CSV table of C-alpha atoms in Angstrom, one decimal:
chain,number,residue,atom,x,y,z
A,21,MET,CA,0.0,-0.1,0.1
A,22,ASP,CA,1.5,3.3,-1.0
A,23,LEU,CA,1.7,6.4,1.4
A,24,LEU,CA,-1.4,8.1,0.1
A,25,SER,CA,-3.5,5.0,0.5
A,26,LYS,CA,-2.3,4.5,4.0
A,27,ILE,CA,-3.2,8.2,4.9
A,28,VAL,CA,-6.7,7.6,3.4
A,29,ALA,CA,-7.1,4.2,5.2
A,30,ARG,CA,-6.1,6.0,8.6
A,31,ALA,CA,-8.7,8.7,8.0
A,32,LYS,CA,-11.4,6.2,7.1
A,33,ALA,CA,-10.8,4.1,10.3
A,34,ASN,CA,-11.4,7.1,12.6
A,35,LYS,CA,-13.6,9.7,10.7
A,36,GLN,CA,-13.1,13.3,11.5
A,37,ARG,CA,-15.5,16.3,10.8
A,38,ILE,CA,-13.8,18.5,8.1
A,39,VAL,CA,-15.1,21.8,6.9
A,40,LEU,CA,-15.0,22.8,3.3
A,41,PRO,CA,-15.9,26.6,3.4
A,42,GLU,CA,-15.5,27.0,-0.4
A,43,ALA,CA,-18.5,24.7,-1.1
A,44,THR,CA,-19.8,26.0,-4.3
A,45,GLU,CA,-16.4,25.8,-6.0
A,46,GLU,CA,-16.4,23.0,-8.5
A,47,ARG,CA,-13.3,21.1,-7.6
A,48,THR,CA,-14.1,21.4,-3.9
A,49,LEU,CA,-17.6,20.0,-4.4
A,50,ARG,CA,-16.4,17.2,-6.5
A,51,ALA,CA,-13.8,16.3,-4.0
A,52,ALA,CA,-16.4,16.3,-1.2
A,53,ASP,CA,-18.7,14.1,-3.2
A,54,ARG,CA,-15.7,11.6,-3.6
A,55,VAL,CA,-14.8,11.8,0.1
A,56,LEU,CA,-18.3,11.0,1.1
A,57,ALA,CA,-18.7,8.3,-1.4
A,58,ASP,CA,-15.5,6.7,0.1
A,59,ASP,CA,-16.6,7.3,3.7
A,60,ILE,CA,-13.3,9.0,4.5
A,61,ALA,CA,-14.7,12.0,6.7
A,62,ASN,CA,-17.8,13.7,7.7
A,63,ILE,CA,-17.9,16.8,5.6
A,64,ILE,CA,-19.4,20.2,6.5
A,65,LEU,CA,-20.0,22.4,3.6
A,66,ILE,CA,-20.6,26.2,4.1
A,67,GLY,CA,-22.8,27.9,1.5
A,68,ASN,CA,-26.3,28.4,0.3
A,69,PRO,CA,-27.9,25.0,0.6
A,70,ASP,CA,-30.0,25.7,-2.6
A,71,GLU,CA,-27.0,26.6,-4.7
A,72,ILE,CA,-25.0,23.6,-3.4
A,73,ASN,CA,-27.7,21.1,-4.2
A,74,ARG,CA,-28.3,22.7,-7.6
A,75,LEU,CA,-24.6,22.5,-8.5
A,76,ALA,CA,-24.5,18.9,-7.2
A,77,ALA,CA,-27.3,18.0,-9.4
A,78,GLU,CA,-25.9,19.8,-12.4
A,79,TRP,CA,-22.5,18.1,-12.0
A,80,GLY,CA,-24.0,14.6,-11.3
A,81,LEU,CA,-22.8,14.3,-7.7
A,82,GLN,CA,-24.6,11.6,-5.9
A,83,ASN,CA,-23.3,11.9,-2.4
A,84,ILE,CA,-23.6,15.6,-1.4
A,85,GLY,CA,-26.8,14.7,0.6
A,86,LYS,CA,-24.6,12.9,3.2
A,87,ALA,CA,-22.8,16.3,3.9
A,88,THR,CA,-24.0,18.9,6.7
A,89,ILE,CA,-24.7,22.2,4.9
A,90,ILE,CA,-24.4,25.4,7.0
A,91,ASP,CA,-25.8,28.6,5.4
A,92,PRO,CA,-23.7,31.5,6.6
A,93,GLU,CA,-26.7,33.9,5.8
A,94,ASN,CA,-29.2,31.9,7.9
A,95,ASN,CA,-27.2,30.2,10.7
A,96,PRO,CA,-29.0,29.7,14.0
A,97,LYS,CA,-25.7,29.8,15.7
A,98,SER,CA,-24.6,33.2,14.2
A,99,GLU,CA,-25.2,35.3,17.4
A,100,GLU,CA,-23.5,32.8,19.5
A,101,TYR,CA,-20.4,32.7,17.2
A,102,ALA,CA,-20.5,36.6,16.9
A,103,ALA,CA,-20.5,37.0,20.8
A,104,LEU,CA,-17.5,34.6,21.1
A,105,LEU,CA,-15.5,36.2,18.3
A,106,ALA,CA,-16.1,39.6,19.8
A,107,GLU,CA,-14.8,38.3,23.1
A,108,LEU,CA,-11.8,36.8,21.5
A,109,ARG,CA,-10.8,39.8,19.6
A,110,LYS,CA,-11.9,42.6,22.0
A,111,LYS,CA,-8.3,43.5,22.8
A,112,LYS,CA,-7.9,44.3,19.1
A,113,GLY,CA,-11.0,46.6,19.2
A,114,MET,CA,-13.4,44.3,17.4
A,115,THR,CA,-17.1,45.2,18.1
A,116,ILE,CA,-20.1,43.0,18.2
A,117,GLU,CA,-21.3,44.4,14.9
A,118,GLN,CA,-18.0,43.6,13.1
A,119,ALA,CA,-18.1,40.2,14.6
A,120,ARG,CA,-21.6,39.6,13.2
A,121,GLU,CA,-20.3,40.5,9.7
A,122,LEU,CA,-17.2,38.3,10.1
A,123,VAL,CA,-19.1,35.1,11.1
A,124,LYS,CA,-20.9,35.2,7.8
A,125,ASN,CA,-17.5,34.9,6.1
A,126,PRO,CA,-17.1,31.2,5.3
A,127,LEU,CA,-13.5,31.1,6.3
A,128,TYR,CA,-14.3,32.7,9.7
A,129,LEU,CA,-17.4,30.7,10.1
A,130,GLY,CA,-15.5,27.5,9.6
A,131,CYS,CA,-12.9,28.4,12.2
A,132,MET,CA,-15.7,29.3,14.6
A,133,ILE,CA,-17.3,25.9,14.2
A,134,ILE,CA,-13.9,24.3,14.9
A,135,LYS,CA,-13.4,26.6,18.0
A,136,THR,CA,-16.8,25.4,19.5
A,137,GLU,CA,-16.0,21.8,18.8
A,138,GLY,CA,-18.4,21.3,16.1
A,139,ALA,CA,-15.7,20.3,13.6
A,140,ASP,CA,-12.0,19.0,13.7
A,141,GLY,CA,-10.4,20.7,10.8
A,142,GLN,CA,-10.8,22.9,7.7
A,143,ILE,CA,-9.5,23.3,4.2
A,144,SER,CA,-9.6,26.2,1.9
A,145,GLY,CA,-7.4,27.9,-0.9
A,146,ALA,CA,-9.1,26.8,-4.0
A,147,LEU,CA,-10.5,30.4,-4.2
A,148,SER,CA,-8.8,32.0,-1.2
A,149,THR,CA,-5.2,33.2,-0.7
A,150,THR,CA,-3.0,31.8,2.0
A,151,GLY,CA,-3.4,34.9,4.0
A,152,ASP,CA,-7.2,34.7,3.9
A,153,THR,CA,-6.9,31.1,5.1
A,154,LEU,CA,-4.5,31.7,7.9
A,155,ARG,CA,-5.8,34.9,9.2
A,156,PRO,CA,-9.2,33.5,10.8
A,157,ALA,CA,-7.3,30.3,12.0
A,158,LEU,CA,-4.6,32.4,13.9
A,159,GLN,CA,-7.2,34.9,15.4
A,160,ILE,CA,-9.8,32.2,16.5
A,161,ILE,CA,-8.1,28.8,16.9
A,162,LYS,CA,-4.7,30.1,17.5
A,163,CYS,CA,-1.3,28.3,17.7
A,164,ALA,CA,-0.7,24.9,19.5
A,165,PRO,CA,0.7,25.2,23.1
A,166,GLY,CA,4.3,26.2,23.1
A,167,ILE,CA,4.2,27.2,19.4
A,168,THR,CA,4.3,30.9,18.1
A,169,CYS,CA,4.9,30.4,14.4
A,170,VAL,CA,3.0,28.5,11.7
A,171,SER,CA,5.2,26.5,9.1
A,172,GLY,CA,4.4,24.3,6.1
A,173,GLY,CA,5.5,20.7,5.9
A,174,MET,CA,6.0,18.7,2.8
A,175,LEU,CA,5.9,15.0,2.1
A,176,LEU,CA,8.4,14.0,-0.6
A,177,ILE,CA,8.2,10.5,-2.0
A,178,ALA,CA,11.5,9.7,-3.9
A,179,LYS,CA,12.2,6.9,-6.2
A,180,GLN,CA,15.6,6.1,-4.2
A,181,LYS,CA,14.0,4.0,-1.5
A,182,GLN,CA,17.3,4.0,0.4
A,183,TYR,CA,16.7,7.5,1.7
A,184,GLY,CA,14.4,8.4,4.6
A,185,GLU,CA,11.7,6.1,5.4
A,186,ASP,CA,11.6,3.7,2.2
A,187,GLY,CA,12.0,6.8,0.1
A,188,VAL,CA,9.6,9.0,2.1
A,189,LEU,CA,11.0,12.2,3.7
A,190,VAL,CA,9.1,15.0,5.6
A,191,VAL,CA,10.5,18.4,5.2
A,192,GLY,CA,10.0,21.9,6.4
A,193,ASP,CA,9.4,24.9,6.4
A,194,VAL,CA,8.5,25.1,2.7
A,195,ALA,CA,5.7,27.6,2.7
A,196,VAL,CA,5.2,30.1,5.6
A,197,THR,CA,8.0,31.7,7.6
A,198,PRO,CA,10.6,33.4,5.5
A,199,MET,CA,13.4,33.9,8.0
A,200,PRO,CA,12.9,31.9,11.2
A,201,ASP,CA,15.1,32.7,14.2
A,202,ALA,CA,16.5,30.0,16.2
A,203,ASN,CA,13.5,29.7,18.5
A,204,GLU,CA,11.2,29.5,15.4
A,205,LEU,CA,13.4,27.0,13.6
A,206,ALA,CA,13.2,24.8,16.7
A,207,GLN,CA,9.4,25.0,16.8
A,208,ILE,CA,9.4,24.1,13.0
A,209,ALA,CA,11.5,21.0,13.8
A,210,VAL,CA,9.3,19.9,16.6
A,211,CYS,CA,6.1,20.5,14.2
A,212,THR,CA,7.6,18.7,11.1
A,213,ALA,CA,8.5,15.7,13.3
A,214,GLN,CA,4.8,15.7,14.4
A,215,THR,CA,3.7,15.9,10.9
A,216,ALA,CA,5.9,12.8,10.1
A,217,LYS,CA,4.1,10.9,12.8
A,218,SER,CA,0.5,12.0,12.2
A,219,VAL,CA,0.4,12.3,8.5
A,220,ALA,CA,3.3,10.1,7.1
A,221,GLY,CA,2.9,7.4,9.9
A,222,PHE,CA,6.4,7.5,10.9
A,223,ASP,CA,6.9,5.6,14.2
A,224,ASP,CA,10.5,7.0,14.6
A,225,PRO,CA,11.1,10.7,13.3
A,226,ARG,CA,14.7,11.4,13.0
A,227,VAL,CA,15.2,15.1,12.4
A,228,ALA,CA,18.3,16.6,10.7
A,229,MET,CA,18.8,20.4,11.0
A,230,LEU,CA,20.3,21.3,7.7
A,231,SER,CA,23.0,23.7,6.8
A,232,PHE,CA,25.9,24.3,4.6
A,233,SER,CA,28.1,23.0,7.4
A,234,THR,CA,28.4,19.8,9.3
A,235,LYS,CA,29.6,19.8,12.9
A,236,GLY,CA,31.7,23.0,12.6
A,237,SER,CA,33.1,22.4,9.2
A,238,ALA,CA,32.2,26.1,8.4
A,239,LYS,CA,31.8,29.2,10.6
A,240,HIS,CA,29.0,31.7,10.1
A,241,GLU,CA,26.1,33.4,12.0
A,242,VAL,CA,23.5,31.3,9.9
A,243,VAL,CA,25.3,28.1,11.0
A,244,ASP,CA,25.2,29.3,14.6
A,245,LYS,CA,21.5,29.8,14.3
A,246,VAL,CA,21.0,26.2,13.2
A,247,ILE,CA,23.2,24.9,16.2
A,248,GLU,CA,21.1,27.0,18.6
A,249,ALA,CA,18.0,25.9,17.1
A,250,THR,CA,19.0,22.1,17.5
A,251,LYS,CA,19.6,22.8,21.2
A,252,LEU,CA,16.3,24.6,21.5
A,253,ALA,CA,14.4,21.9,19.7
A,254,LYS,CA,15.8,19.4,22.4
A,255,GLU,CA,14.5,21.6,25.1
A,256,LEU,CA,11.1,22.2,23.5
A,257,ASP,CA,10.6,18.5,23.0
A,258,PRO,CA,13.2,16.2,25.1
A,259,THR,CA,11.8,13.2,23.3
A,260,LEU,CA,12.7,14.5,19.9
A,261,LYS,CA,15.5,12.7,18.0
A,262,VAL,CA,17.3,15.7,16.4
A,263,ASP,CA,20.9,16.5,15.4
A,264,GLY,CA,22.5,19.4,13.7
A,265,GLU,CA,24.1,21.2,12.0
A,266,LEU,CA,24.3,18.7,9.2
A,267,GLN,CA,24.7,19.1,5.4
A,268,ALA,CA,22.1,17.3,3.2
A,269,ASP,CA,24.4,14.5,2.2
A,270,ALA,CA,25.6,13.8,5.8
A,271,ALA,CA,21.9,13.7,6.9
A,272,LEU,CA,20.9,11.2,4.3
A,273,VAL,CA,23.9,9.1,3.2
A,274,PRO,CA,25.1,6.6,5.8
A,275,ALA,CA,28.9,6.7,4.5
A,276,VAL,CA,28.8,10.3,4.4
A,277,GLY,CA,27.2,10.8,7.7
A,278,LYS,CA,29.7,8.4,9.4
A,279,LYS,CA,32.6,10.4,7.9
A,280,LYS,CA,31.4,13.8,8.6
A,281,ALA,CA,29.5,13.4,11.9
A,282,PRO,CA,30.8,10.2,13.7
A,283,GLY,CA,28.9,9.2,16.5
A,284,SER,CA,25.5,10.9,15.3
A,285,ASP,CA,22.4,8.7,15.5
A,286,ILE,CA,20.8,11.0,13.0
A,287,ALA,CA,23.5,11.5,10.3
A,288,GLY,CA,22.9,9.3,7.4
A,289,ASN,CA,19.7,8.1,8.9
A,290,ALA,CA,17.4,11.1,9.0
A,291,ASN,CA,13.8,10.9,7.6
A,292,VAL,CA,12.8,14.4,8.7
A,293,LEU,CA,14.6,17.4,7.2
A,294,VAL,CA,14.3,21.0,8.5
A,295,PHE,CA,15.5,23.7,6.2
A,296,PRO,CA,17.3,26.8,7.6
A,297,ASN,CA,14.9,29.3,6.0
A,298,LEU,CA,12.0,29.3,3.7
A,299,GLU,CA,13.9,30.4,0.6
A,300,VAL,CA,16.1,27.2,0.9
A,301,GLY,CA,13.1,24.9,1.6
A,302,ASN,CA,11.0,26.1,-1.2
A,303,ILE,CA,13.9,26.0,-3.8
A,304,GLY,CA,15.0,22.6,-2.4
A,305,TYR,CA,11.8,20.8,-2.6
A,306,LYS,CA,10.9,22.1,-5.9
A,307,LEU,CA,14.3,21.0,-7.3
A,308,VAL,CA,13.9,17.5,-5.9
A,309,GLN,CA,10.4,17.4,-7.4
A,310,ARG,CA,11.3,18.5,-10.9
A,311,LEU,CA,14.9,17.0,-11.2
A,312,GLY,CA,14.6,14.0,-9.0
A,313,ASP,CA,11.0,13.1,-10.2
A,314,ALA,CA,9.9,12.9,-6.6
A,315,ILE,CA,6.3,13.2,-5.6
A,316,ALA,CA,5.6,16.3,-3.4
A,317,ILE,CA,2.5,16.4,-1.2
A,318,GLY,CA,1.6,19.7,0.6
A,319,PRO,CA,2.2,22.0,2.0
A,320,ILE,CA,0.6,20.8,5.2
A,321,LEU,CA,0.2,23.7,7.7
A,322,GLN,CA,1.9,23.0,11.0
A,323,GLY,CA,1.6,24.7,14.4
A,324,ILE,CA,-2.2,25.6,14.5
A,325,ALA,CA,-4.1,24.2,17.5
A,326,ARG,CA,-6.6,22.4,15.1
A,327,PRO,CA,-5.7,21.6,11.5
A,328,VAL,CA,-6.4,24.4,9.0
A,329,ASN,CA,-4.8,23.6,5.7
A,330,ASP,CA,-4.2,25.6,2.6
A,331,LEU,CA,-4.6,24.6,-1.1
A,332,SER,CA,-3.1,26.1,-4.2
A,333,ARG,CA,-5.7,27.8,-6.3
A,334,GLY,CA,-4.5,25.7,-9.1
A,335,CYS,CA,-5.4,22.5,-7.2
A,336,SER,CA,-7.0,19.4,-8.5
A,337,VAL,CA,-9.9,17.4,-7.2
A,338,ASP,CA,-7.4,14.8,-6.1
A,339,ASP,CA,-5.3,17.3,-4.3
A,340,ILE,CA,-8.4,18.3,-2.2
A,341,TYR,CA,-9.4,14.7,-1.6
A,342,TYR,CA,-6.2,13.8,-0.3
A,343,MET,CA,-5.9,16.9,1.8
A,344,VAL,CA,-9.1,16.0,3.5
A,345,ALA,CA,-7.4,12.7,4.5
A,346,ILE,CA,-4.2,14.5,5.6
A,347,THR,CA,-6.2,17.0,7.6
A,348,ALA,CA,-8.2,14.3,9.4
A,349,CYS,CA,-5.0,12.4,10.4
A,350,GLN,CA,-3.7,15.8,11.8
A,351,ALA,CA,-7.1,16.1,13.7
A,352,MET,CA,-6.7,12.9,15.3
A,353,ASP,CA,-3.3,13.6,16.6
A,354,ALA,CA,-4.4,17.1,17.9
A,355,LYS,CA,-7.0,15.5,20.2
A,356,LYS,CA,-4.3,13.4,22.0
């Protein structure tokens, strides 16, 4: 069974409640229909029920009747949500009138449903920007305990099975924080290892903090940041298996790891890679994807107390379908 099939199977075994706030968007509605047909998750659609049902009939979708549909313009919980949102944002000067308008916004409404434990995760981005997806999540759901920065993890499935976990690597940050400081980089390490467990199903995440230096082979302030981040990651999660600073070959190739970092349990054996900044991470995964013909799945947003994931506006039905399963796996882990 390949990785995506395993993720779907885990989601199906413990169904979660996933909100799709862009419910009248064609790819989203088609993906929801497929998720419901395959019984992977309980779906909550936000939008006008008549329009959703009309579109489902027009596109020949047979399973949308299994979804819960919430109309943001006629929601019996609107006042309850508005009062809670105004309370959450009162220090920022939000009035009850402003809150009443915001809870009609499907992205905000979805996060309010999650906040009040009516759902377990949300996915948007087929129509919305990353900023629009993240803003309500950070204002309402907020970051996980001990975490102050959101990051993006990526699953890389390589043809070279000797690397990572039978060719699977989890990497971060590839999507959100441009220039993390040492503390933020440590958080990214912890969150990416958590993604490796909850989504990729790794029993034993082994984290390499990447640099252009291995164990003092080069001196620079950016190397010092990675060294400090490695120390802080161990303090943040004493159970985390992490080492750094390591060059990419030292992290992945046993012979190189043994030579460059003798005595390291991670060198040559890493299955989670943490990039020193977003520039390196984004360029690196795309080079591996294009030149190495690896499959890249994500980004998967990390660090939010309940999973809220972002899609590319060029996403496919398959992308949304699998992101529902990924979000469900994250949601299970967030409840532990």
